[in-house]
Amino acid sequence: MRRSGVFLIKDMKVTKFGGSSCADATQIKKVCDIILSDPERRVIVVSAPGKRFSSDIKVTDLLIALADAKISGQSGEKELKAVLDRFASICEELEIPDCMESIKENIEESINQPVKDAAHYMDATKALGEDSCARLVSTYLTKIGHKATYCNPKVAGLLLETEAGGHVKILPESYDNLADLARLRELCVFPGFFGYSKEGEIITFSRGGSDITGAILAAALHASVYENWTDVDNVFAVNPNLVKDPFPVTEITYDEMRELAYAGFQVLHEEALYPAFVRGIPVNIKNTNNPSGKGTMIVSKRTHYDSLVTGIAGEKGFCALNMSKYLMNREVGFLVKVLGIIADEGLSIEHMPSGIDSVSIILRAADFTPEKERRIVQRISLELNVDNISVNRDLAIVMIVGEAMANTVGTTARAATALSKAGINLELINQGASEISVMFGVREEYCSYAVRTLYKEFFG
Ligand code: ASP
Protein backbone atom coordinates (compact mmCIF):
# COMPACT_ATOMS: atom_id res chain seq x y z
CA MET A 1 0.00 0.00 0.00
CA ARG A 2 2.68 2.41 1.06
CA ARG A 3 4.67 1.81 -2.08
CA SER A 4 1.63 2.62 -4.20
CA GLY A 5 1.43 5.90 -2.24
CA VAL A 6 5.00 6.67 -3.21
CA PHE A 7 4.04 6.14 -6.86
CA LEU A 8 1.05 8.41 -6.48
CA ILE A 9 3.15 11.38 -5.53
CA LYS A 10 6.25 11.38 -7.65
CA ASP A 11 8.98 13.85 -6.72
CA MET A 12 7.57 14.86 -3.40
CA LYS A 13 9.30 17.65 -1.52
CA VAL A 14 9.38 17.91 2.23
CA THR A 15 9.25 21.57 3.10
CA LYS A 16 10.18 22.89 6.53
CA PHE A 17 9.63 26.45 7.73
CA GLY A 18 11.61 27.83 10.66
CA GLY A 19 10.45 30.07 13.50
CA SER A 20 11.04 33.40 11.72
CA SER A 21 8.90 32.14 8.79
CA CYS A 22 6.02 31.44 11.18
CA ALA A 23 6.52 34.48 13.44
CA ASP A 24 3.27 36.31 12.56
CA ALA A 25 0.29 36.30 10.20
CA THR A 26 2.18 38.10 7.40
CA GLN A 27 4.92 35.46 7.49
CA ILE A 28 2.40 32.61 7.62
CA LYS A 29 0.67 33.99 4.52
CA LYS A 30 4.06 33.95 2.75
CA VAL A 31 4.54 30.36 3.93
CA CYS A 32 1.18 29.34 2.45
CA ASP A 33 1.95 31.10 -0.86
CA ILE A 34 5.20 29.17 -1.05
CA ILE A 35 3.47 25.85 -0.27
CA LEU A 36 0.79 26.44 -2.87
CA SER A 37 3.16 27.61 -5.59
CA ASP A 38 4.57 24.10 -6.08
CA PRO A 39 2.38 20.97 -6.20
CA GLU A 40 5.35 18.85 -5.12
CA ARG A 41 5.33 20.54 -1.70
CA ARG A 42 3.10 17.97 -0.02
CA VAL A 43 4.50 17.50 3.44
CA ILE A 44 5.07 20.67 5.41
CA VAL A 45 6.94 20.90 8.72
CA VAL A 46 6.57 23.99 10.87
CA SER A 47 8.45 25.43 13.83
CA ALA A 48 6.82 27.42 16.61
CA PRO A 49 6.46 31.16 15.90
CA GLY A 50 9.87 32.75 16.38
CA LYS A 51 10.97 36.35 16.84
CA ARG A 52 9.15 39.12 14.94
CA PHE A 53 11.89 41.66 15.78
CA SER A 54 15.24 41.30 17.51
CA SER A 55 14.05 41.97 21.07
CA ASP A 56 10.99 39.71 20.66
CA ILE A 57 10.67 36.37 22.50
CA LYS A 58 10.23 33.06 20.65
CA VAL A 59 7.06 31.13 21.52
CA THR A 60 9.24 28.19 22.61
CA ASP A 61 10.94 30.44 25.17
CA LEU A 62 7.54 31.67 26.38
CA LEU A 63 6.49 28.04 26.79
CA ILE A 64 9.66 27.18 28.70
CA ALA A 65 8.93 30.08 31.08
CA LEU A 66 5.37 28.76 31.46
CA ALA A 67 6.55 25.22 32.23
CA ASP A 68 9.15 26.54 34.69
CA ALA A 69 6.47 28.53 36.52
CA LYS A 70 4.13 25.52 36.74
CA ILE A 71 6.91 23.14 37.80
CA SER A 72 7.89 25.50 40.61
CA GLY A 73 4.28 25.55 41.83
CA GLN A 74 3.26 29.01 40.56
CA SER A 75 0.03 29.70 38.69
CA GLY A 76 1.83 30.55 35.42
CA GLU A 77 -1.05 32.86 34.51
CA LYS A 78 1.10 35.68 33.16
CA GLU A 79 3.22 33.23 31.15
CA LEU A 80 0.15 31.47 29.73
CA LYS A 81 -1.31 34.80 28.65
CA ALA A 82 1.90 35.68 26.78
CA VAL A 83 1.69 32.38 24.83
CA LEU A 84 -2.02 32.67 24.06
CA ASP A 85 -1.66 36.32 23.02
CA ARG A 86 0.88 35.35 20.37
CA PHE A 87 -1.42 32.75 18.81
CA ALA A 88 -4.50 34.95 19.22
CA SER A 89 -2.94 37.81 17.27
CA ILE A 90 -2.00 35.43 14.42
CA CYS A 91 -5.43 33.76 14.32
CA GLU A 92 -7.18 37.12 14.44
CA GLU A 93 -5.27 38.47 11.47
CA LEU A 94 -5.77 35.24 9.53
CA GLU A 95 -9.47 35.34 10.47
CA ILE A 96 -9.56 31.83 11.91
CA PRO A 97 -11.20 32.41 15.34
CA ASP A 98 -12.33 28.78 15.77
CA CYS A 99 -8.75 27.63 15.40
CA MET A 100 -7.75 29.90 18.30
CA GLU A 101 -10.44 28.28 20.41
CA SER A 102 -9.07 24.81 19.76
CA ILE A 103 -5.44 25.93 20.25
CA LYS A 104 -6.39 27.48 23.61
CA GLU A 105 -8.26 24.37 24.69
CA ASN A 106 -5.38 22.13 23.70
CA ILE A 107 -2.74 24.27 25.46
CA GLU A 108 -4.82 24.57 28.63
CA GLU A 109 -5.57 20.88 28.73
CA SER A 110 -1.88 20.06 28.44
CA ILE A 111 -0.57 22.53 31.02
CA ASN A 112 -3.30 21.68 33.52
CA GLN A 113 -2.01 18.12 33.76
CA PRO A 114 -0.39 17.52 37.14
CA VAL A 115 3.42 17.80 37.14
CA LYS A 116 4.39 14.17 37.83
CA ASP A 117 7.80 14.37 36.21
CA ALA A 118 9.35 17.79 35.58
CA ALA A 119 11.27 16.70 32.45
CA HIS A 120 8.18 15.17 30.82
CA TYR A 121 6.08 18.19 31.75
CA MET A 122 8.68 20.50 30.22
CA ASP A 123 8.81 18.48 26.98
CA ALA A 124 5.02 18.35 26.66
CA THR A 125 4.79 22.11 27.18
CA LYS A 126 7.64 22.97 24.80
CA ALA A 127 5.99 20.93 22.04
CA LEU A 128 2.84 23.08 22.18
CA GLY A 129 4.46 25.82 20.06
CA GLU A 130 5.00 23.61 17.03
CA ASP A 131 1.79 21.70 17.61
CA SER A 132 -0.35 24.86 17.69
CA CYS A 133 1.46 26.31 14.68
CA ALA A 134 0.75 23.19 12.59
CA ARG A 135 -2.95 23.36 13.53
CA LEU A 136 -2.99 27.01 12.59
CA VAL A 137 -1.29 26.62 9.19
CA SER A 138 -3.47 23.67 8.16
CA THR A 139 -6.62 25.56 9.21
CA TYR A 140 -5.59 28.63 7.23
CA LEU A 141 -4.80 26.56 4.14
CA THR A 142 -8.24 24.97 4.40
CA LYS A 143 -9.84 28.37 4.88
CA ILE A 144 -8.31 29.68 1.65
CA GLY A 145 -9.65 26.67 -0.23
CA HIS A 146 -6.98 23.96 -0.12
CA LYS A 147 -7.22 20.53 1.42
CA ALA A 148 -4.83 20.35 4.32
CA THR A 149 -4.55 18.19 7.43
CA TYR A 150 -2.74 18.66 10.71
CA CYS A 151 -0.67 15.49 11.23
CA ASN A 152 -0.08 14.42 14.78
CA PRO A 153 3.39 12.85 15.26
CA LYS A 154 1.87 10.18 17.54
CA VAL A 155 -0.71 9.12 14.99
CA ALA A 156 1.91 9.27 12.23
CA GLY A 157 4.30 7.12 14.29
CA LEU A 158 7.31 9.37 14.94
CA LEU A 159 8.83 7.33 17.75
CA LEU A 160 11.74 8.59 19.80
CA GLU A 161 13.77 7.42 22.73
CA THR A 162 15.87 9.37 25.22
CA GLU A 163 19.24 7.69 25.65
CA ALA A 164 21.38 7.93 28.75
CA GLY A 165 22.94 11.40 28.74
CA GLY A 166 19.75 12.93 27.36
CA HIS A 167 20.44 12.43 23.65
CA VAL A 168 17.25 11.79 21.66
CA LYS A 169 17.32 8.85 19.25
CA ILE A 170 14.89 8.10 16.43
CA LEU A 171 13.49 4.58 16.62
CA PRO A 172 14.05 2.90 13.25
CA GLU A 173 10.40 1.85 12.80
CA SER A 174 9.54 5.57 12.59
CA TYR A 175 10.72 5.63 8.98
CA ASP A 176 8.27 2.92 7.88
CA ASN A 177 5.46 4.47 9.88
CA LEU A 178 6.01 7.92 8.42
CA ALA A 179 6.27 6.60 4.86
CA ASP A 180 2.50 6.10 5.02
CA LEU A 181 2.05 9.87 4.85
CA ALA A 182 2.73 9.55 1.12
CA ARG A 183 -0.79 8.14 0.80
CA LEU A 184 -2.40 11.36 1.96
CA ARG A 185 -4.16 13.15 -0.85
CA GLU A 186 -4.24 16.48 0.97
CA LEU A 187 -1.38 18.65 2.21
CA CYS A 188 0.06 17.34 5.44
CA VAL A 189 1.14 19.94 8.01
CA PHE A 190 3.40 18.31 10.56
CA PRO A 191 4.66 19.96 13.76
CA GLY A 192 8.45 19.92 14.09
CA PHE A 193 10.56 19.45 17.21
CA PHE A 194 8.87 16.47 18.91
CA GLY A 195 7.78 12.90 18.71
CA TYR A 196 6.58 10.27 21.18
CA SER A 197 8.14 7.54 23.24
CA LYS A 198 6.72 4.02 22.90
CA GLU A 199 4.96 4.68 26.21
CA GLY A 200 3.19 7.66 24.66
CA GLU A 201 5.16 10.48 26.34
CA ILE A 202 6.14 13.53 24.30
CA ILE A 203 9.88 13.83 23.69
CA THR A 204 11.38 16.97 22.20
CA PHE A 205 14.65 17.26 20.33
CA SER A 206 17.21 19.83 21.45
CA ARG A 207 16.63 23.45 20.44
CA GLY A 208 16.26 24.02 16.72
CA GLY A 209 15.12 20.41 16.41
CA SER A 210 12.35 21.01 13.85
CA ASP A 211 15.16 20.72 11.30
CA ILE A 212 15.55 17.11 12.42
CA THR A 213 11.83 16.39 12.03
CA GLY A 214 11.99 17.69 8.46
CA ALA A 215 15.01 15.53 7.66
CA ILE A 216 13.37 12.41 9.12
CA LEU A 217 10.25 12.97 7.04
CA ALA A 218 12.30 13.63 3.91
CA ALA A 219 14.16 10.37 4.48
CA ALA A 220 11.00 8.38 5.29
CA LEU A 221 9.22 9.64 2.19
CA HIS A 222 12.26 9.41 -0.12
CA ALA A 223 11.66 13.08 -0.93
CA SER A 224 13.25 14.50 -4.07
CA VAL A 225 14.49 17.38 -1.93
CA TYR A 226 14.29 18.55 1.66
CA GLU A 227 13.58 22.27 1.56
CA ASN A 228 14.51 24.20 4.66
CA TRP A 229 13.06 27.72 4.57
CA THR A 230 14.62 30.33 6.79
CA ASP A 231 15.34 34.07 6.73
CA VAL A 232 18.60 34.27 4.79
CA ASP A 233 19.22 33.93 1.07
CA ASN A 234 22.12 31.53 1.40
CA VAL A 235 24.54 29.86 3.61
CA PHE A 236 27.55 32.17 3.75
CA ALA A 237 31.23 31.27 3.64
CA VAL A 238 31.70 32.84 7.06
CA ASN A 239 29.50 34.08 9.90
CA PRO A 240 27.94 37.36 8.64
CA ASN A 241 28.31 38.81 12.15
CA LEU A 242 32.07 38.68 11.67
CA VAL A 243 32.43 39.79 8.05
CA LYS A 244 30.28 42.23 6.11
CA ASP A 245 28.56 40.84 2.98
CA PRO A 246 30.29 37.47 3.03
CA PHE A 247 30.63 35.25 -0.01
CA PRO A 248 27.44 33.23 -0.63
CA VAL A 249 27.71 29.46 -0.83
CA THR A 250 25.49 28.10 -3.60
CA GLU A 251 26.48 24.46 -3.21
CA ILE A 252 28.08 22.55 -0.37
CA THR A 253 28.42 18.86 0.45
CA TYR A 254 27.05 17.15 3.55
CA ASP A 255 30.63 16.48 4.63
CA GLU A 256 31.69 20.10 4.28
CA MET A 257 28.58 21.24 6.11
CA ARG A 258 29.18 18.78 8.92
CA GLU A 259 32.77 19.97 9.39
CA LEU A 260 31.69 23.60 9.41
CA ALA A 261 28.79 22.94 11.80
CA TYR A 262 31.27 21.30 14.13
CA ALA A 263 33.27 24.52 14.29
CA GLY A 264 30.26 26.67 15.12
CA PHE A 265 28.69 27.25 11.69
CA GLN A 266 25.05 27.57 12.61
CA VAL A 267 22.65 27.02 9.75
CA LEU A 268 20.93 23.73 10.35
CA HIS A 269 20.67 21.74 13.54
CA GLU A 270 23.85 19.66 13.77
CA GLU A 271 21.97 16.34 13.64
CA ALA A 272 19.52 17.37 10.94
CA LEU A 273 21.67 16.37 8.03
CA TYR A 274 22.10 12.76 9.03
CA PRO A 275 18.72 11.28 7.96
CA ALA A 276 18.89 13.18 4.66
CA PHE A 277 22.54 12.24 4.14
CA VAL A 278 21.88 8.51 4.65
CA ARG A 279 19.34 8.48 1.84
CA GLY A 280 21.23 10.99 -0.32
CA ILE A 281 18.41 13.54 -0.28
CA PRO A 282 19.59 17.02 -1.27
CA VAL A 283 18.79 19.79 1.19
CA ASN A 284 17.88 23.22 -0.16
CA ILE A 285 18.18 26.17 2.23
CA LYS A 286 15.90 28.96 1.05
CA ASN A 287 14.59 32.34 2.17
CA THR A 288 10.86 32.75 2.91
CA ASN A 289 11.28 36.48 2.29
CA ASN A 290 12.86 35.92 -1.14
CA PRO A 291 11.34 32.72 -2.54
CA SER A 292 12.67 33.17 -6.07
CA GLY A 293 16.30 32.98 -4.86
CA LYS A 294 18.03 29.67 -5.51
CA GLY A 295 19.38 29.37 -1.96
CA THR A 296 22.07 26.89 -1.02
CA MET A 297 22.04 23.23 -2.05
CA ILE A 298 23.56 20.68 0.32
CA VAL A 299 24.43 17.62 -1.75
CA SER A 300 26.46 14.41 -1.58
CA LYS A 301 28.57 15.33 -4.61
CA ARG A 302 29.41 18.82 -5.80
CA THR A 303 28.71 19.82 -9.40
CA HIS A 304 30.92 22.91 -9.26
CA TYR A 305 33.34 24.82 -7.06
CA ASP A 306 32.98 28.57 -6.69
CA SER A 307 36.08 28.84 -4.53
CA LEU A 308 38.97 26.80 -3.17
CA VAL A 309 37.69 27.09 0.38
CA THR A 310 33.96 26.61 0.93
CA GLY A 311 33.66 28.01 4.42
CA ILE A 312 35.52 29.17 7.49
CA ALA A 313 34.30 28.85 11.06
CA GLY A 314 35.55 29.16 14.61
CA GLU A 315 34.29 27.91 17.94
CA LYS A 316 35.48 28.58 21.49
CA GLY A 317 35.29 26.25 24.47
CA PHE A 318 37.97 23.64 23.87
CA CYS A 319 40.99 22.55 25.88
CA ALA A 320 44.04 20.38 25.27
CA LEU A 321 45.43 17.71 27.55
CA ASN A 322 49.07 17.50 26.46
CA MET A 323 51.48 14.75 27.45
CA SER A 324 54.92 13.62 26.40
CA LYS A 325 57.06 10.61 27.16
CA TYR A 326 60.43 9.69 25.73
CA LEU A 327 60.03 6.76 23.25
CA MET A 328 56.24 6.97 23.46
CA ASN A 329 56.04 5.73 19.86
CA ARG A 330 57.61 2.38 20.85
CA GLU A 331 55.39 1.74 23.87
CA VAL A 332 52.75 -0.77 22.85
CA GLY A 333 49.26 0.14 24.10
CA PHE A 334 50.18 3.59 25.43
CA LEU A 335 47.36 5.38 23.63
CA VAL A 336 44.83 2.66 24.41
CA LYS A 337 45.50 3.17 28.11
CA VAL A 338 45.21 6.97 27.84
CA LEU A 339 41.95 6.65 25.95
CA GLY A 340 40.66 4.13 28.49
CA ILE A 341 41.30 6.57 31.35
CA ILE A 342 39.44 9.32 29.50
CA ALA A 343 36.58 6.98 28.62
CA ASP A 344 36.31 5.99 32.31
CA GLU A 345 35.40 9.63 32.99
CA GLY A 346 32.70 9.51 30.29
CA LEU A 347 34.43 12.08 28.09
CA SER A 348 34.40 11.99 24.31
CA ILE A 349 37.53 13.04 22.49
CA GLU A 350 37.27 15.75 19.86
CA HIS A 351 40.71 15.46 18.23
CA MET A 352 44.03 13.86 18.93
CA PRO A 353 46.98 15.49 17.19
CA SER A 354 50.20 13.62 17.95
CA GLY A 355 53.97 13.77 17.54
CA ILE A 356 56.57 11.00 17.98
CA ASP A 357 56.85 11.35 21.74
CA SER A 358 53.83 13.52 22.48
CA VAL A 359 50.10 13.56 22.08
CA SER A 360 47.39 16.15 22.72
CA ILE A 361 43.86 15.18 23.49
CA ILE A 362 41.36 17.89 22.61
CA LEU A 363 38.25 17.94 24.75
CA ARG A 364 35.22 20.20 25.19
CA ALA A 365 36.03 22.46 28.13
CA ALA A 366 32.46 22.32 29.44
CA ASP A 367 32.74 18.52 29.94
CA PHE A 368 36.32 18.52 31.23
CA THR A 369 35.52 19.75 34.73
CA PRO A 370 38.30 20.54 37.24
CA GLU A 371 37.51 17.29 39.17
CA LYS A 372 37.76 15.19 36.02
CA GLU A 373 40.96 17.01 35.10
CA ARG A 374 42.48 16.25 38.51
CA ARG A 375 41.57 12.54 38.35
CA ILE A 376 42.69 12.09 34.74
CA VAL A 377 46.01 13.91 35.21
CA GLN A 378 46.71 11.88 38.35
CA ARG A 379 45.95 8.55 36.72
CA ILE A 380 47.91 9.27 33.53
CA SER A 381 50.90 10.46 35.58
CA LEU A 382 50.87 7.40 37.83
CA GLU A 383 49.73 4.65 35.50
CA LEU A 384 51.63 5.72 32.39
CA ASN A 385 54.58 7.39 33.97
CA VAL A 386 54.66 10.26 31.46
CA ASP A 387 57.52 12.81 31.49
CA ASN A 388 55.23 15.85 31.20
CA ILE A 389 51.54 16.44 31.37
CA SER A 390 49.75 19.78 31.16
CA VAL A 391 46.34 21.20 30.42
CA ASN A 392 45.86 24.10 28.06
CA ARG A 393 42.42 25.69 28.54
CA ASP A 394 40.67 28.60 26.72
CA LEU A 395 41.31 27.22 23.26
CA ALA A 396 39.28 27.90 20.15
CA ILE A 397 39.14 25.75 17.05
CA VAL A 398 39.23 27.56 13.72
CA MET A 399 38.59 25.56 10.57
CA ILE A 400 38.88 26.06 6.85
CA VAL A 401 36.75 23.61 4.93
CA GLY A 402 36.54 22.82 1.23
CA GLU A 403 36.57 19.68 -0.89
CA ALA A 404 38.59 21.48 -3.55
CA MET A 405 41.44 21.74 -1.02
CA ALA A 406 42.16 18.01 -1.29
CA ASN A 407 43.59 18.49 -4.79
CA THR A 408 45.33 21.80 -4.22
CA VAL A 409 48.87 22.02 -2.96
CA GLY A 410 49.76 24.62 -0.33
CA THR A 411 46.40 25.54 1.19
CA THR A 412 47.49 24.77 4.75
CA ALA A 413 50.71 26.70 4.23
CA ARG A 414 48.74 29.70 2.94
CA ALA A 415 46.43 29.61 5.94
CA ALA A 416 49.24 29.18 8.46
CA THR A 417 51.26 31.99 6.87
CA ALA A 418 48.27 34.34 6.95
CA LEU A 419 47.70 33.56 10.63
CA SER A 420 51.35 34.00 11.51
CA LYS A 421 51.54 37.33 9.63
CA ALA A 422 48.56 38.44 11.70
CA GLY A 423 50.54 37.60 14.86
CA ILE A 424 48.30 34.69 15.85
CA ASN A 425 50.14 31.87 17.57
CA LEU A 426 49.01 28.39 16.53
CA GLU A 427 48.55 26.11 19.51
CA LEU A 428 47.89 23.13 17.23
CA ILE A 429 47.25 22.15 13.64
CA ASN A 430 45.28 19.12 12.54
CA GLN A 431 44.20 17.87 9.15
CA GLY A 432 41.60 15.12 8.89
CA ALA A 433 42.28 12.08 6.71
CA SER A 434 39.66 13.24 4.21
CA GLU A 435 41.76 16.37 3.53
CA ILE A 436 38.63 18.47 3.24
CA SER A 437 39.40 20.53 6.31
CA VAL A 438 42.29 21.94 8.26
CA MET A 439 41.86 22.83 11.89
CA PHE A 440 43.90 25.35 13.85
CA GLY A 441 43.87 25.71 17.62
CA VAL A 442 44.29 29.31 18.79
CA ARG A 443 43.77 31.10 22.09
CA GLU A 444 40.10 31.96 22.54
CA GLU A 445 40.69 35.70 22.40
CA TYR A 446 42.00 35.33 18.83
CA CYS A 447 39.08 33.26 17.54
CA SER A 448 37.15 35.95 15.61
CA TYR A 449 40.32 37.63 14.44
CA ALA A 450 41.66 34.33 13.10
CA VAL A 451 38.40 33.66 11.23
CA ARG A 452 38.51 37.14 9.66
CA THR A 453 42.18 36.75 8.77
CA LEU A 454 41.52 33.44 6.99
CA TYR A 455 38.48 34.85 5.21
CA LYS A 456 40.59 37.72 3.91
CA GLU A 457 43.26 35.30 2.71
CA PHE A 458 40.90 33.01 0.79
CA PHE A 459 38.09 35.32 -0.26
CA GLY A 460 39.96 38.62 -0.56
N1 ASP B 1 10.88 25.90 18.42
C1 ASP B 1 12.04 25.17 18.76
C2 ASP B 1 13.15 26.14 19.14
O1 ASP B 1 12.94 27.33 19.21
C3 ASP B 1 12.45 24.21 17.70
C4 ASP B 1 12.71 24.83 16.34
O2 ASP B 1 12.34 25.96 16.06
O3 ASP B 1 13.30 24.13 15.50
O4 ASP B 1 14.24 25.69 19.39
mmCIF file of C-alpha atoms and ligand atoms in Angstrom, residues 16 19 47-48 58 60 130 193 207-211, ligand 1:
data_model
loop_
_atom_site.group_PDB
_atom_site.id
_atom_site.type_symbol
_atom_site.label_atom_id
_atom_site.label_comp_id
_atom_site.label_asym_id
_atom_site.label_seq_id
_atom_site.Cartn_x
_atom_site.Cartn_y
_atom_site.Cartn_z
ATOM 1 C CA LYS A 16 10.183 22.889 6.532
ATOM 2 C CA GLY A 19 10.447 30.072 13.495
ATOM 3 C CA SER A 47 8.452 25.433 13.834
ATOM 4 C CA ALA A 48 6.821 27.421 16.606
ATOM 5 C CA LYS A 58 10.228 33.061 20.655
ATOM 6 C CA THR A 60 9.243 28.190 22.608
ATOM 7 C CA GLU A 130 4.995 23.609 17.028
ATOM 8 C CA PHE A 193 10.557 19.453 17.210
ATOM 9 C CA ARG A 207 16.631 23.450 20.443
ATOM 10 C CA GLY A 208 16.259 24.015 16.722
ATOM 11 C CA GLY A 209 15.119 20.407 16.406
ATOM 12 C CA SER A 210 12.347 21.008 13.852
ATOM 13 C CA ASP A 211 15.156 20.722 11.302
HETATM 14 N N1 ASP B 1 10.875 25.898 18.423
HETATM 15 C C1 ASP B 1 12.043 25.173 18.761
HETATM 16 C C2 ASP B 1 13.148 26.143 19.138
HETATM 17 O O1 ASP B 1 12.943 27.333 19.214
HETATM 18 C C3 ASP B 1 12.453 24.208 17.697
HETATM 19 C C4 ASP B 1 12.708 24.825 16.335
HETATM 20 O O2 ASP B 1 12.344 25.960 16.061
HETATM 21 O O3 ASP B 1 13.296 24.135 15.503
HETATM 22 O O4 ASP B 1 14.237 25.688 19.392
#
